Amino acid sequence: MHNKEQQAFARSLYYITKALDKTRLVSTNDGWEMVTSDICGIHDYVGDGGKLYDKYLNKDELLAWSE
């Protein structure tokens, strides 16, 4: 479920923070309502390190998603 009001609030906090300090990294909400962010947070709870390594080996493919 996407809450447009929460997303708009998070986005406004991102831009306010950047206006105050453009060098600060900002994560609006590292989860289901994430909109604009300087950080790519991955939530993956696979217990096998080898499977995680294989899954995230191709950074360009992983980061090719869009809103």
XYZ file of N, CA and C in Angstrom:
201
model
N 0.845 -1.181 0.000
C 0.000 0.000 0.000
C 0.887 1.240 0.000
N 0.543 2.216 -0.789
C 1.314 3.450 -0.868
C 0.456 4.608 -0.373
N 0.953 5.300 0.611
C 0.247 6.437 1.180
C 0.861 7.707 0.592
N 0.133 8.361 -0.283
C 0.648 9.546 -0.989
C 0.989 10.682 -0.027
N 0.231 10.829 1.064
C 0.528 11.877 2.037
C 1.852 11.604 2.746
N 2.088 10.360 3.150
C 3.354 10.011 3.796
C 4.519 10.189 2.827
N 4.305 9.821 1.575
C 5.357 9.985 0.583
C 5.668 11.463 0.359
N 4.652 12.299 0.296
C 4.854 13.736 0.100
C 5.569 14.339 1.310
N 5.203 13.907 2.511
C 5.857 14.392 3.724
C 7.334 14.000 3.732
N 7.620 12.743 3.411
C 9.009 12.268 3.377
C 9.813 13.031 2.330
N 9.219 13.243 1.167
C 9.905 13.983 0.097
C 10.197 15.419 0.538
N 9.247 16.050 1.224
C 9.474 17.428 1.683
C 10.599 17.482 2.720
N 10.666 16.489 3.609
C 11.763 16.451 4.583
C 13.112 16.267 3.898
N 13.127 15.481 2.839
C 14.360 15.294 2.073
C 14.862 16.648 1.555
N 13.972 17.398 0.894
C 14.392 18.659 0.290
C 14.691 19.740 1.333
N 13.991 19.736 2.449
C 14.304 20.682 3.532
C 15.696 20.391 4.077
N 15.975 19.109 4.316
C 17.292 18.734 4.837
C 18.388 19.119 3.859
N 18.177 18.864 2.563
C 19.170 19.232 1.552
C 19.365 20.747 1.472
N 18.282 21.510 1.677
C 18.387 22.965 1.643
C 19.233 23.474 2.821
N 19.123 22.797 3.956
C 19.892 23.192 5.141
C 21.341 22.722 5.079
N 21.564 21.552 4.487
C 22.918 20.982 4.423
C 23.008 20.064 3.211
N 23.492 20.609 2.108
C 23.526 19.836 0.860
C 24.518 18.675 0.898
N 25.403 18.633 1.889
C 26.388 17.549 1.982
C 25.856 16.334 2.748
N 24.744 16.491 3.434
C 24.200 15.411 4.266
C 23.490 14.354 3.416
N 23.788 13.079 3.682
C 23.058 11.994 3.037
C 21.704 11.845 3.708
N 20.661 11.671 2.901
C 19.304 11.591 3.441
C 18.607 10.343 2.912
N 17.987 9.618 3.821
C 17.126 8.492 3.467
C 15.727 8.837 3.947
N 14.782 8.965 3.030
C 13.441 9.408 3.412
C 12.724 8.391 4.289
N 12.764 7.153 3.924
C 12.151 6.081 4.708
C 12.641 4.798 4.071
N 13.547 4.137 4.713
C 14.160 2.940 4.142
C 13.205 1.758 4.272
N 12.218 1.746 3.420
C 11.210 0.697 3.473
C 10.096 0.941 2.484
N 8.901 0.602 2.876
C 7.767 0.571 1.945
C 7.289 1.923 1.458
N 7.584 3.017 2.121
C 7.174 4.338 1.654
C 8.343 5.172 1.157
N 9.474 4.538 0.813
C 10.636 5.283 0.352
C 10.333 5.986 -0.971
N 10.732 7.227 -1.055
C 10.580 7.990 -2.296
C 11.957 8.442 -2.751
N 12.357 9.650 -2.430
C 13.658 10.190 -2.801
C 14.688 9.807 -1.745
N 15.881 9.403 -2.178
C 16.892 8.990 -1.216
C 18.283 9.093 -1.822
N 19.265 9.316 -0.969
C 20.661 9.289 -1.381
C 21.277 7.930 -1.107
N 20.528 7.061 -0.475
C 21.042 5.774 -0.018
C 20.201 4.648 -0.614
N 20.874 3.638 -1.108
C 20.179 2.451 -1.605
C 20.227 1.403 -0.491
N 19.131 1.252 0.214
C 19.049 0.278 1.294
C 18.400 -1.005 0.795
N 18.996 -2.119 1.121
C 18.467 -3.406 0.679
C 18.070 -4.217 1.904
N 16.848 -4.680 1.910
C 16.355 -5.540 2.986
C 16.218 -6.940 2.415
N 17.122 -7.789 2.763
C 17.095 -9.174 2.271
C 17.556 -10.060 3.422
N 16.738 -11.000 3.810
C 16.996 -11.773 5.017
C 17.385 -13.220 4.720
N 17.982 -13.457 3.553
C 18.474 -14.781 3.198
C 19.650 -15.106 4.125
N 19.650 -16.303 4.677
C 20.677 -16.668 5.635
C 21.964 -17.202 5.035
N 21.989 -17.413 3.739
C 23.153 -17.992 3.066
C 23.947 -16.881 2.382
N 25.155 -16.613 2.873
C 25.981 -15.538 2.318
C 26.312 -15.718 0.850
N 26.498 -16.967 0.413
C 26.793 -17.231 -0.995
C 25.632 -16.846 -1.896
N 24.409 -17.136 -1.450
C 23.224 -16.766 -2.239
C 23.081 -15.247 -2.319
N 23.344 -14.573 -1.212
C 23.291 -13.107 -1.228
C 24.337 -12.529 -2.182
N 25.531 -13.068 -2.118
C 26.603 -12.596 -2.995
C 26.204 -12.746 -4.455
N 25.709 -13.915 -4.835
C 25.303 -14.157 -6.224
C 24.157 -13.243 -6.638
N 23.204 -13.046 -5.736
C 22.023 -12.238 -6.046
C 22.379 -10.773 -6.312
N 23.360 -10.251 -5.572
C 23.692 -8.833 -5.666
C 25.024 -8.563 -6.357
N 25.532 -9.527 -7.091
C 26.814 -9.394 -7.760
C 26.800 -8.314 -8.844
N 25.693 -8.207 -9.590
C 25.612 -7.258 -10.693
C 24.964 -5.954 -10.215
N 25.779 -5.013 -9.759
C 25.301 -3.747 -9.203
C 24.470 -2.950 -10.214
N 24.901 -2.900 -11.472
C 24.175 -2.119 -12.475
C 22.764 -2.655 -12.682
N 22.620 -3.952 -12.726
C 21.298 -4.566 -12.886
C 20.438 -4.303 -11.654
N 21.028 -4.409 -10.503
C 20.313 -4.199 -9.244
C 19.781 -2.778 -9.136
N 20.563 -1.793 -9.556
C 20.178 -0.398 -9.420
C 19.365 0.128 -10.601
N 18.963 -0.722 -11.507
C 18.243 -0.302 -12.703
C 16.745 -0.128 -12.481
N 16.261 -0.262 -11.246
C 14.828 -0.118 -10.962
C 14.439 1.350 -11.022
N 13.158 1.614 -11.115
C 12.651 2.998 -11.084
C 11.338 3.016 -10.332
N 10.933 4.223 -9.918
C 9.677 4.385 -9.167
C 8.495 4.019 -10.023
